[in-house]
Tab-separated table of C-alpha atoms in Angstrom:
chain	number	residue	atom	x	y	z
A	513	UNK	CA	-144.068	-106.906	-120.497
A	514	UNK	CA	-141.505	-105.914	-123.122
A	515	UNK	CA	-137.829	-106.387	-122.300
A	516	UNK	CA	-136.290	-104.095	-124.887
A	517	UNK	CA	-132.630	-103.520	-125.574
A	518	UNK	CA	-131.249	-100.724	-123.439
A	519	UNK	CA	-134.047	-100.768	-120.855
A	520	UNK	CA	-133.824	-101.068	-117.089
A	521	UNK	CA	-135.700	-104.364	-117.409
A	522	UNK	CA	-132.942	-105.725	-119.634
A	523	UNK	CA	-130.207	-104.654	-117.214
A	524	UNK	CA	-131.996	-106.295	-114.294
A	525	UNK	CA	-132.401	-109.505	-116.308
A	526	UNK	CA	-128.782	-109.792	-117.423
A	527	UNK	CA	-127.562	-109.085	-113.902
A	528	UNK	CA	-129.680	-111.937	-112.533
A	529	UNK	CA	-128.401	-114.267	-115.285
A	530	UNK	CA	-124.822	-113.199	-114.531
A	531	UNK	CA	-125.171	-113.895	-110.825
A	532	UNK	CA	-126.685	-117.333	-111.353
A	533	UNK	CA	-124.096	-118.389	-113.922
A	534	UNK	CA	-121.288	-117.170	-111.665
A	535	UNK	CA	-122.688	-119.315	-108.849
A	536	UNK	CA	-122.529	-122.301	-111.238
A	537	UNK	CA	-118.812	-121.780	-111.815
A	538	UNK	CA	-118.924	-119.965	-115.151
A	539	UNK	CA	-116.631	-117.072	-116.024
A	540	UNK	CA	-119.197	-114.390	-116.883
A	541	UNK	CA	-118.753	-111.106	-118.673
A	542	UNK	CA	-121.213	-108.389	-119.683
A	543	UNK	CA	-120.353	-106.599	-122.927
A	544	UNK	CA	-122.018	-103.178	-123.341
A	545	UNK	CA	-123.515	-102.332	-126.744
A	546	UNK	CA	-124.852	-98.971	-127.861
A	547	UNK	CA	-128.471	-99.485	-128.916
A	548	UNK	CA	-131.563	-97.506	-129.786
A	549	UNK	CA	-134.132	-98.311	-127.127
A	550	UNK	CA	-137.805	-98.182	-128.162
A	551	UNK	CA	-140.707	-98.350	-125.708
A	552	UNK	CA	-144.469	-97.979	-126.160
A	553	UNK	CA	-145.794	-95.284	-123.790
A	554	UNK	CA	-149.402	-94.781	-124.915
A	555	UNK	CA	-151.600	-95.626	-127.893
A	556	UNK	CA	-155.182	-94.437	-128.431
A	557	UNK	CA	-157.742	-94.381	-131.245
A	558	UNK	CA	-160.413	-91.691	-130.974
A	559	UNK	CA	-159.162	-90.861	-127.499
A	560	UNK	CA	-160.499	-93.985	-125.806
A	561	UNK	CA	-159.773	-97.162	-127.817
A	562	UNK	CA	-156.534	-98.677	-126.551
A	563	UNK	CA	-154.062	-99.902	-129.140
A	564	UNK	CA	-150.506	-101.238	-129.317
A	565	UNK	CA	-147.834	-99.182	-131.066
A	566	UNK	CA	-145.559	-100.900	-133.594
A	567	UNK	CA	-141.809	-100.297	-133.574
A	568	UNK	CA	-139.796	-98.413	-134.678
A	569	UNK	CA	-142.220	-95.505	-135.248
A	570	UNK	CA	-141.813	-92.249	-133.402
A	571	UNK	CA	-144.477	-90.399	-131.413
A	572	UNK	CA	-147.088	-88.988	-133.771
A	573	UNK	CA	-150.722	-88.110	-134.336
A	574	UNK	CA	-152.881	-88.738	-137.410
A	575	UNK	CA	-156.438	-87.609	-138.088
A	576	UNK	CA	-157.883	-88.990	-141.300
A	577	UNK	CA	-160.756	-90.741	-143.013
A	578	UNK	CA	-160.883	-94.493	-142.378
A	579	UNK	CA	-160.451	-96.302	-145.667
A	580	UNK	CA	-158.978	-93.290	-147.461
A	581	UNK	CA	-156.213	-91.912	-145.241
A	582	UNK	CA	-156.139	-94.640	-142.611
A	583	UNK	CA	-156.001	-98.315	-143.596
A	584	UNK	CA	-157.835	-100.857	-141.403
A	585	UNK	CA	-156.609	-104.380	-142.184
A	586	UNK	CA	-156.190	-107.846	-140.615
A	587	UNK	CA	-152.776	-109.154	-139.586
A	588	UNK	CA	-153.408	-112.430	-141.528
A	589	UNK	CA	-152.591	-115.809	-139.998
A	590	UNK	CA	-148.865	-115.129	-140.425
A	591	UNK	CA	-148.128	-111.943	-138.462
A	592	UNK	CA	-144.941	-111.357	-140.473
A	593	UNK	CA	-147.244	-110.375	-143.328
A	594	UNK	CA	-147.814	-107.145	-141.416
A	595	UNK	CA	-144.407	-106.024	-142.739
A	596	UNK	CA	-145.594	-106.530	-146.319
A	597	UNK	CA	-149.001	-104.936	-145.771
A	598	UNK	CA	-147.483	-101.917	-144.049
A	599	UNK	CA	-144.889	-101.494	-146.798
A	600	UNK	CA	-147.622	-101.604	-149.435
A	601	UNK	CA	-149.684	-99.056	-147.485
A	602	UNK	CA	-146.738	-96.653	-147.335
A	603	UNK	CA	-146.269	-96.917	-151.122
A	604	UNK	CA	-150.000	-96.333	-151.645
A	605	UNK	CA	-149.905	-93.137	-149.588
A	606	UNK	CA	-151.786	-94.067	-146.424
A	607	UNK	CA	-150.990	-91.877	-143.427
A	608	UNK	CA	-151.618	-94.623	-140.866
A	609	UNK	CA	-152.288	-98.352	-140.648
A	610	UNK	CA	-154.511	-99.991	-138.016
A	611	UNK	CA	-154.035	-103.770	-137.831
A	612	UNK	CA	-156.649	-105.956	-136.168
A	613	UNK	CA	-155.537	-109.441	-135.199
A	614	UNK	CA	-156.583	-112.579	-137.051
A	615	UNK	CA	-156.549	-114.602	-133.812
A	616	UNK	CA	-159.395	-113.712	-131.390
A	617	UNK	CA	-157.416	-114.557	-128.246
A	618	UNK	CA	-154.589	-112.108	-129.024
A	619	UNK	CA	-155.064	-108.673	-127.433
A	620	UNK	CA	-151.626	-107.214	-128.219
A	621	UNK	CA	-149.017	-107.921	-130.873
A	622	UNK	CA	-145.827	-106.150	-131.857
A	623	UNK	CA	-143.981	-106.454	-135.183
A	624	UNK	CA	-141.143	-104.259	-136.438
A	625	UNK	CA	-142.518	-102.374	-139.452
A	626	UNK	CA	-139.806	-100.641	-141.455
A	627	UNK	CA	-142.008	-98.828	-143.979
A	628	UNK	CA	-139.967	-100.072	-146.949
A	629	UNK	CA	-140.285	-103.328	-148.905
A	630	UNK	CA	-136.588	-104.084	-148.686
A	631	UNK	CA	-134.061	-105.606	-146.307
A	632	UNK	CA	-131.157	-103.516	-147.542
A	633	UNK	CA	-128.335	-102.928	-145.075
A	634	UNK	CA	-127.569	-99.550	-146.646
A	635	UNK	CA	-131.061	-98.003	-146.412
A	636	UNK	CA	-132.778	-96.847	-143.214
A	637	UNK	CA	-136.195	-97.631	-141.801
A	638	UNK	CA	-139.031	-95.125	-142.044
A	639	UNK	CA	-140.502	-94.276	-138.660
A	640	UNK	CA	-142.908	-91.606	-139.878
A	641	UNK	CA	-145.873	-93.764	-140.959
A	642	UNK	CA	-148.079	-94.499	-137.968
A	643	UNK	CA	-148.955	-98.152	-137.309
A	644	UNK	CA	-150.922	-99.713	-134.457
A	645	UNK	CA	-152.530	-103.024	-133.491
A	646	UNK	CA	-155.928	-103.765	-131.943
A	647	UNK	CA	-157.736	-107.024	-131.047
A	648	UNK	CA	-160.028	-108.726	-133.566
A	649	UNK	CA	-163.291	-107.792	-131.825
A	650	UNK	CA	-162.241	-104.142	-131.600
A	651	UNK	CA	-161.287	-104.137	-135.262
A	652	UNK	CA	-164.672	-105.498	-136.320
A	653	UNK	CA	-166.403	-102.708	-134.386
A	654	UNK	CA	-164.070	-100.096	-135.859
A	655	UNK	CA	-165.130	-101.185	-139.359
A	656	UNK	CA	-168.426	-99.423	-138.674
A	657	UNK	CA	-166.552	-96.112	-138.916
A	658	UNK	CA	-165.499	-96.595	-142.561
A	659	UNK	CA	-165.711	-93.289	-144.391
A	660	UNK	CA	-165.612	-91.315	-141.145
A	661	UNK	CA	-162.715	-89.486	-139.539
A	662	UNK	CA	-160.635	-91.288	-136.919
A	663	UNK	CA	-157.879	-89.947	-134.701
A	664	UNK	CA	-154.852	-92.080	-133.862
A	665	UNK	CA	-152.183	-90.971	-131.417
A	666	UNK	CA	-149.070	-92.839	-130.296
A	667	UNK	CA	-146.480	-91.825	-127.770
A	668	UNK	CA	-143.226	-93.742	-127.619
A	669	UNK	CA	-139.848	-93.416	-125.948
A	670	UNK	CA	-137.051	-93.778	-128.501
A	671	UNK	CA	-133.545	-92.972	-127.247
A	672	UNK	CA	-129.943	-94.062	-127.495
A	673	UNK	CA	-129.045	-96.335	-124.611
A	674	UNK	CA	-126.802	-99.230	-123.609
A	675	UNK	CA	-127.728	-102.888	-123.992
A	676	UNK	CA	-125.680	-105.860	-122.805
A	677	UNK	CA	-124.497	-109.099	-124.359
A	678	UNK	CA	-123.834	-111.740	-121.721
A	679	UNK	CA	-121.002	-114.237	-122.247
A	680	UNK	CA	-120.415	-117.167	-119.869
A	681	UNK	CA	-117.554	-119.636	-120.325
A	682	UNK	CA	-117.054	-123.013	-118.654
A	683	UNK	CA	-113.754	-124.847	-118.997
A	684	UNK	CA	-110.736	-124.165	-121.170
A	685	UNK	CA	-110.998	-123.277	-124.854
A	686	UNK	CA	-114.587	-124.366	-125.531
A	687	UNK	CA	-115.230	-125.326	-129.128
A	688	UNK	CA	-118.998	-124.882	-128.999
A	689	UNK	CA	-121.149	-121.787	-128.454
A	690	UNK	CA	-124.802	-122.038	-127.440
A	691	UNK	CA	-126.731	-118.778	-127.814
A	692	UNK	CA	-130.160	-117.284	-127.172
A	693	UNK	CA	-131.421	-113.702	-126.881
A	694	UNK	CA	-132.902	-111.980	-123.846
A	695	UNK	CA	-134.707	-109.010	-125.403
A	696	UNK	CA	-138.344	-109.642	-126.240
A	697	UNK	CA	-141.603	-108.097	-127.371
A	698	UNK	CA	-144.477	-108.456	-124.891
A	699	UNK	CA	-144.489	-111.713	-122.855
A	700	UNK	CA	-142.169	-113.500	-125.286
A	701	UNK	CA	-142.000	-116.889	-123.577
A	702	UNK	CA	-141.234	-118.883	-126.716
A	703	UNK	CA	-139.316	-115.978	-128.236
A	704	UNK	CA	-137.013	-116.262	-126.447
A	705	UNK	CA	-137.476	-116.740	-122.685
A	706	UNK	CA	-137.483	-120.493	-123.190
A	707	UNK	CA	-134.171	-120.200	-125.021
A	708	UNK	CA	-132.757	-118.658	-121.830
A	709	UNK	CA	-134.296	-121.449	-119.735
A	710	UNK	CA	-132.567	-124.013	-121.957
A	711	UNK	CA	-129.251	-122.175	-121.611
A	712	UNK	CA	-129.586	-122.072	-117.828
A	713	UNK	CA	-130.578	-125.744	-117.656
A	714	UNK	CA	-127.535	-126.603	-119.771
A	715	UNK	CA	-125.353	-124.533	-117.433
A	716	UNK	CA	-126.698	-126.426	-114.420
A	717	UNK	CA	-126.041	-129.807	-116.053
A	718	UNK	CA	-122.526	-128.857	-117.153
A	719	UNK	CA	-121.710	-127.531	-113.682
A	720	UNK	CA	-123.176	-130.543	-111.898
A	721	UNK	CA	-121.598	-133.188	-114.096
A	722	UNK	CA	-118.357	-131.422	-114.932
A	723	UNK	CA	-119.316	-131.473	-118.603
A	724	UNK	CA	-117.435	-130.452	-121.704
A	725	UNK	CA	-116.189	-126.859	-122.089
A	726	UNK	CA	-118.898	-124.601	-123.483
A	727	UNK	CA	-119.485	-120.917	-124.108
A	728	UNK	CA	-123.001	-119.585	-123.463
A	729	UNK	CA	-124.068	-116.247	-124.918
A	730	UNK	CA	-127.274	-114.267	-124.454
A	731	UNK	CA	-127.674	-111.435	-126.937
A	732	UNK	CA	-129.265	-108.031	-126.648
A	733	UNK	CA	-131.085	-106.356	-129.557
A	734	UNK	CA	-132.014	-109.468	-131.503
A	735	UNK	CA	-135.479	-108.067	-132.130
A	736	UNK	CA	-134.427	-104.480	-132.785
A	737	UNK	CA	-131.872	-101.968	-131.567
A	738	UNK	CA	-129.295	-101.022	-134.214
A	739	UNK	CA	-128.715	-97.242	-133.865
A	740	UNK	CA	-128.195	-97.030	-137.640
A	741	UNK	CA	-131.700	-98.512	-138.131
A	742	UNK	CA	-130.996	-100.437	-141.344
A	743	UNK	CA	-133.875	-102.211	-143.070
A	744	UNK	CA	-132.222	-105.519	-142.116
A	745	UNK	CA	-132.850	-104.640	-138.497
A	746	UNK	CA	-132.625	-107.859	-136.488
A	747	UNK	CA	-129.693	-109.726	-134.861
A	748	UNK	CA	-127.879	-106.476	-134.086
A	749	UNK	CA	-126.566	-107.517	-130.672
A	750	UNK	CA	-124.955	-110.654	-132.065
A	751	UNK	CA	-123.471	-108.719	-134.998
A	752	UNK	CA	-121.869	-106.352	-132.520
A	753	UNK	CA	-120.574	-109.306	-130.486
A	754	UNK	CA	-118.889	-111.142	-133.356
A	755	UNK	CA	-117.489	-107.877	-134.717
A	756	UNK	CA	-115.778	-107.022	-131.434
A	757	UNK	CA	-114.967	-110.418	-129.984
A	758	UNK	CA	-114.769	-112.667	-133.051
A	759	UNK	CA	-111.092	-113.425	-132.451
A	760	UNK	CA	-112.014	-115.136	-129.186
A	761	UNK	CA	-114.148	-117.547	-131.231
A	762	UNK	CA	-111.475	-118.484	-133.785
A	763	UNK	CA	-111.239	-122.036	-132.386
A	764	UNK	CA	-115.016	-122.479	-132.229
A	765	UNK	CA	-116.207	-125.393	-134.373
A	766	UNK	CA	-119.930	-125.276	-133.687
A	767	UNK	CA	-122.396	-122.439	-133.024
A	768	UNK	CA	-125.872	-123.408	-131.811
A	769	UNK	CA	-128.700	-120.855	-131.622
A	770	UNK	CA	-131.820	-121.640	-129.582
A	771	UNK	CA	-134.674	-119.317	-130.598
A	772	UNK	CA	-138.450	-120.029	-130.555
A	773	UNK	CA	-137.775	-123.671	-129.590
A	774	UNK	CA	-140.662	-125.003	-127.505
A	775	UNK	CA	-142.136	-128.242	-128.873
A	776	UNK	CA	-141.591	-131.425	-130.845
A	777	UNK	CA	-140.894	-131.993	-133.599
A	778	UNK	CA	-138.130	-129.444	-133.096
A	779	UNK	CA	-137.139	-127.720	-136.311
A	780	UNK	CA	-133.393	-127.815	-136.964
A	781	UNK	CA	-131.694	-125.623	-139.544
A	782	UNK	CA	-127.979	-125.951	-140.251
A	783	UNK	CA	-125.171	-124.775	-142.480
A	784	UNK	CA	-121.816	-126.542	-142.668
A	785	UNK	CA	-122.960	-129.930	-141.351
A	786	UNK	CA	-124.544	-133.036	-142.852
A	787	UNK	CA	-126.874	-135.842	-141.783
A	788	UNK	CA	-124.247	-137.153	-139.369
A	789	UNK	CA	-125.587	-134.446	-137.090
A	790	UNK	CA	-128.807	-136.356	-136.399
A	791	UNK	CA	-127.270	-138.971	-134.124
A	792	UNK	CA	-126.254	-136.160	-131.745
A	793	UNK	CA	-129.753	-134.724	-131.452
A	794	UNK	CA	-131.567	-138.063	-131.144
A	795	UNK	CA	-132.865	-137.222	-127.660
A	796	UNK	CA	-135.570	-135.050	-129.205
A	797	UNK	CA	-137.839	-135.542	-132.216
A	798	UNK	CA	-136.555	-133.268	-134.990
A	799	UNK	CA	-137.368	-132.217	-138.542
A	800	UNK	CA	-135.025	-130.438	-140.917
A	801	UNK	CA	-135.910	-126.877	-141.916
A	802	UNK	CA	-134.048	-124.165	-143.820
A	803	UNK	CA	-135.999	-121.286	-142.235
A	804	UNK	CA	-134.125	-120.839	-138.958
A	805	UNK	CA	-130.802	-119.359	-140.042
A	806	UNK	CA	-132.086	-116.210	-141.747
A	807	UNK	CA	-134.376	-115.081	-138.916
A	808	UNK	CA	-131.973	-115.495	-135.989
A	809	UNK	CA	-128.586	-114.647	-134.541
A	810	UNK	CA	-127.209	-117.526	-136.621
A	811	UNK	CA	-126.584	-114.926	-139.336
A	812	UNK	CA	-123.886	-113.445	-137.141
A	813	UNK	CA	-122.226	-116.814	-136.541
A	814	UNK	CA	-122.006	-117.297	-140.292
A	815	UNK	CA	-120.186	-113.963	-140.534
A	816	UNK	CA	-117.368	-115.833	-138.791
A	817	UNK	CA	-117.841	-118.886	-141.039
A	818	UNK	CA	-118.547	-121.182	-138.086
A	819	UNK	CA	-120.656	-124.306	-138.797
A	820	UNK	CA	-124.037	-123.302	-137.416
A	821	UNK	CA	-127.324	-124.849	-136.430
A	822	UNK	CA	-130.564	-123.419	-135.063
A	823	UNK	CA	-133.111	-125.089	-132.793
A	824	UNK	CA	-136.463	-123.405	-133.480
A	825	UNK	CA	-140.194	-123.744	-134.069
A	826	UNK	CA	-140.671	-120.749	-136.334
A	827	UNK	CA	-143.545	-122.312	-138.223
A	828	UNK	CA	-145.515	-123.309	-135.119
A	829	UNK	CA	-145.182	-120.086	-133.149
A	830	UNK	CA	-147.170	-117.926	-135.594
A	831	UNK	CA	-150.486	-117.661	-133.653
A	832	UNK	CA	-148.756	-116.269	-130.542
A	833	UNK	CA	-145.680	-114.743	-132.193
A	834	UNK	CA	-144.729	-111.408	-130.592
A	835	UNK	CA	-148.033	-111.308	-128.744
A	836	UNK	CA	-149.387	-111.204	-125.201
A	837	UNK	CA	-150.440	-114.868	-125.631
A	838	UNK	CA	-146.870	-116.126	-125.820
A	839	UNK	CA	-146.920	-117.199	-122.176
A	840	UNK	CA	-145.394	-119.960	-120.065
A	841	UNK	CA	-146.324	-123.522	-120.984
A	842	UNK	CA	-145.745	-126.342	-118.477
A	843	UNK	CA	-145.068	-128.822	-121.275
A	844	UNK	CA	-141.668	-127.304	-122.018
A	845	UNK	CA	-140.094	-128.800	-118.872
A	846	UNK	CA	-139.481	-132.251	-120.331
A	847	UNK	CA	-138.902	-130.856	-123.809
A	848	UNK	CA	-136.136	-128.630	-122.438
A	849	UNK	CA	-134.493	-131.574	-120.689
A	850	UNK	CA	-134.324	-133.488	-123.966
A	851	UNK	CA	-132.925	-130.488	-125.813
A	852	UNK	CA	-130.249	-130.053	-123.140
A	853	UNK	CA	-129.258	-133.710	-123.489
A	854	UNK	CA	-128.814	-133.128	-127.217
A	855	UNK	CA	-126.713	-130.027	-126.532
A	856	UNK	CA	-124.508	-132.058	-124.191
A	857	UNK	CA	-123.986	-134.533	-127.031
A	858	UNK	CA	-123.098	-131.753	-129.435
A	859	UNK	CA	-120.565	-130.402	-126.937
A	860	UNK	CA	-118.868	-133.806	-126.947
A	861	UNK	CA	-118.853	-133.764	-130.744
A	862	UNK	CA	-117.183	-130.340	-130.850
A	863	UNK	CA	-114.677	-130.937	-128.053
A	864	UNK	CA	-113.869	-134.664	-128.234
A	865	UNK	CA	-114.792	-135.791	-131.738
A	866	UNK	CA	-113.333	-132.882	-133.639
A	867	UNK	CA	-112.241	-134.968	-136.633
A	868	UNK	CA	-115.773	-136.329	-137.017
A	869	UNK	CA	-117.197	-132.810	-137.040
A	870	UNK	CA	-114.604	-131.680	-139.587
A	871	UNK	CA	-115.508	-134.638	-141.789
A	872	UNK	CA	-119.155	-133.490	-141.624
A	873	UNK	CA	-118.046	-130.094	-142.886
A	874	UNK	CA	-116.158	-131.718	-145.743
A	875	UNK	CA	-119.128	-133.833	-146.781
A	876	UNK	CA	-121.372	-130.788	-146.594
A	877	UNK	CA	-119.071	-128.887	-148.967
A	878	UNK	CA	-118.897	-131.659	-151.536
A	879	UNK	CA	-122.694	-131.885	-151.509
A	880	UNK	CA	-123.057	-128.160	-152.187
A	881	UNK	CA	-120.246	-127.575	-154.679
A	882	UNK	CA	-119.221	-129.836	-157.544
A	883	UNK	CA	-115.657	-129.814	-156.313
A	884	UNK	CA	-113.516	-132.737	-155.174
A	885	UNK	CA	-110.432	-132.582	-153.006
A	886	UNK	CA	-111.207	-130.502	-149.931
A	887	UNK	CA	-107.941	-130.893	-148.030
A	888	UNK	CA	-108.874	-128.472	-145.245
A	889	UNK	CA	-112.669	-128.418	-144.806
A	890	UNK	CA	-112.690	-125.629	-142.226
A	891	UNK	CA	-110.707	-123.235	-144.431
A	892	UNK	CA	-112.752	-124.261	-147.459
A	893	UNK	CA	-115.922	-123.584	-145.473
A	894	UNK	CA	-114.786	-120.004	-144.863
A	895	UNK	CA	-114.440	-119.604	-148.637
A	896	UNK	CA	-117.833	-121.225	-149.143
A	897	UNK	CA	-119.603	-118.843	-146.747
A	898	UNK	CA	-117.897	-115.852	-148.341
A	899	UNK	CA	-118.625	-116.723	-151.962
A	900	UNK	CA	-121.315	-119.414	-152.251
A	901	UNK	CA	-123.986	-118.629	-149.642
A	902	UNK	CA	-126.863	-116.252	-150.303
A	903	UNK	CA	-129.446	-114.617	-148.052
A	904	UNK	CA	-132.646	-114.672	-150.078
A	905	UNK	CA	-136.345	-113.954	-149.930
A	906	UNK	CA	-138.425	-116.685	-151.534
A	907	UNK	CA	-140.419	-114.578	-153.953
A	908	UNK	CA	-140.882	-110.818	-154.176
A	909	UNK	CA	-140.890	-108.578	-151.129
A	910	UNK	CA	-144.454	-107.436	-151.817
A	911	UNK	CA	-145.946	-110.950	-151.756
A	912	UNK	CA	-147.645	-112.321	-148.650
A	913	UNK	CA	-146.367	-115.492	-146.978
A	914	UNK	CA	-142.867	-115.203	-148.434
A	915	UNK	CA	-139.981	-116.565	-146.380
A	916	UNK	CA	-136.319	-115.731	-145.870
A	917	UNK	CA	-133.631	-118.371	-146.142
A	918	UNK	CA	-129.874	-118.846	-146.310
A	919	UNK	CA	-129.177	-121.008	-149.353
A	920	UNK	CA	-126.247	-122.024	-151.525
A	921	UNK	CA	-126.189	-121.555	-155.263
A	922	UNK	CA	-126.553	-125.313	-155.613
A	923	UNK	CA	-129.681	-125.245	-153.410
A	924	UNK	CA	-131.211	-122.494	-155.526
A	925	UNK	CA	-130.545	-124.243	-158.830
A	926	UNK	CA	-133.040	-126.946	-157.893
A	927	UNK	CA	-135.888	-124.391	-157.798
A	928	UNK	CA	-136.017	-123.824	-161.558
A	929	UNK	CA	-138.209	-120.831	-162.418
A	930	UNK	CA	-139.218	-119.833	-158.871
A	931	UNK	CA	-138.487	-116.184	-158.152
A	932	UNK	CA	-136.026	-115.146	-155.415
A	933	UNK	CA	-134.879	-111.754	-154.166
A	934	UNK	CA	-131.263	-111.306	-153.052
A	935	UNK	CA	-131.234	-109.348	-149.804
A	936	UNK	CA	-127.789	-107.884	-150.423
A	937	UNK	CA	-128.927	-105.828	-153.430
A	938	UNK	CA	-132.707	-106.399	-153.794
A	939	UNK	CA	-132.176	-108.047	-157.198
A	940	UNK	CA	-134.983	-110.409	-158.257
A	941	UNK	CA	-134.029	-113.456	-160.298
A	942	UNK	CA	-134.917	-117.053	-161.095
A	943	UNK	CA	-132.372	-119.903	-160.860
A	944	UNK	CA	-132.872	-120.836	-164.522
A	945	UNK	CA	-132.066	-117.309	-165.717
A	946	UNK	CA	-128.916	-116.141	-167.480
A	947	UNK	CA	-128.300	-113.615	-164.691
A	948	UNK	CA	-128.300	-116.346	-162.057
A	949	UNK	CA	-125.944	-118.537	-164.093
A	950	UNK	CA	-123.526	-115.652	-164.517
A	951	UNK	CA	-123.561	-114.950	-160.778
A	952	UNK	CA	-123.083	-118.637	-160.017
A	953	UNK	CA	-120.100	-119.032	-162.353
A	954	UNK	CA	-118.435	-115.913	-160.958
A	955	UNK	CA	-118.999	-117.078	-157.366
A	956	UNK	CA	-117.735	-120.581	-158.126
A	957	UNK	CA	-114.518	-119.271	-159.661
A	958	UNK	CA	-113.958	-117.000	-156.659
A	959	UNK	CA	-114.606	-119.918	-154.310
A	960	UNK	CA	-112.139	-122.197	-156.116
A	961	UNK	CA	-109.498	-119.479	-156.173
A	962	UNK	CA	-110.045	-118.825	-152.469
A	963	UNK	CA	-109.642	-122.527	-151.654
A	964	UNK	CA	-106.513	-122.888	-153.780
A	965	UNK	CA	-104.914	-119.916	-152.049
A	966	UNK	CA	-105.894	-121.166	-148.603
A	967	UNK	CA	-107.567	-117.860	-147.739
């Protein structure tokens, strides 16, 4: 059921997307990307209990005492906590971790477990600590073996391969990009098959109605696939895309990412825009959220300092996230139609009401920085992204239920003594600390200098 970066399944999928988009009148290109392709081949406990291997581990075998050498633990209600639990287990010296699910209906789940409690871009993942998943009922039975020896064996296929970013353009010089990703763990309907369905529905509407110019992109390796295997492992395909083809996007004014969007109220996260945005997404019930940027390909759009928004339901997908229960839901049909109508409105904003969009950027900047006189909001926004935006973890890495976010210094100042971790250097600080104030003043001066020089 996986469609992993660099697999034959991925190639077949992007070819079918290419053919359909070409039929709709889009100019379609496939951009190859070198990726590390990871596939689960076999996973067994005590030779007969089936399990699900967790990426990016390599093939390995562990025989140890349950509770001493091998940790048996629940996933918790938020499966992303598996990353924290696994990182703790590695530090505590466990040779293997067996997760049993907290949701009885889930039989398989897959989470990238890096083995280190950090998201550093300069450190690599550890793939030498075995980690597997089993259903809840199997886990409860396995508890009976506490204090006894268990054998865990995983076989995986982990090789360098080629993934593909798909780019489809309609019309001349589109000023809006709409993106999703086509790689997935297990059935992955909400993450992110439905994103692809929304892209294809948008393509059909644009083709049928002769709509505004638009660029559609489907990324490889959003879940995992960077050959360097940094601890900040996700959104690799989009990083490769903006690194190689960023110049083609220099006139882009709006970058929309659709990832885990499947129900109302739709969560909307944005950077570089203000409340004027809401009138253009009025076709669907929405709620503002700051969670979507950090977990998606929107991070790559911000590398180009393009005003960015994300349509997502990150907080509602948790029970089925990266599991075999993330399957097709009939209710998305009408939801998708409403989302597409909103995307059509946003395309008009980017292509026909450019001055209105630029004014939104200007208002956003003045709300985030105590600075008056933004003569060129788009250039000032580039300076803002470079100097005033931070990728943070709310709390310490080793705490359960923490959340990543992209926030400005001004946003953080309102949190007082709450602890944050900066992902760029793993520094922990509180907004009311002297260290934070020093960083803020330095960043503000660099921002003002950047704006004054028009860089």
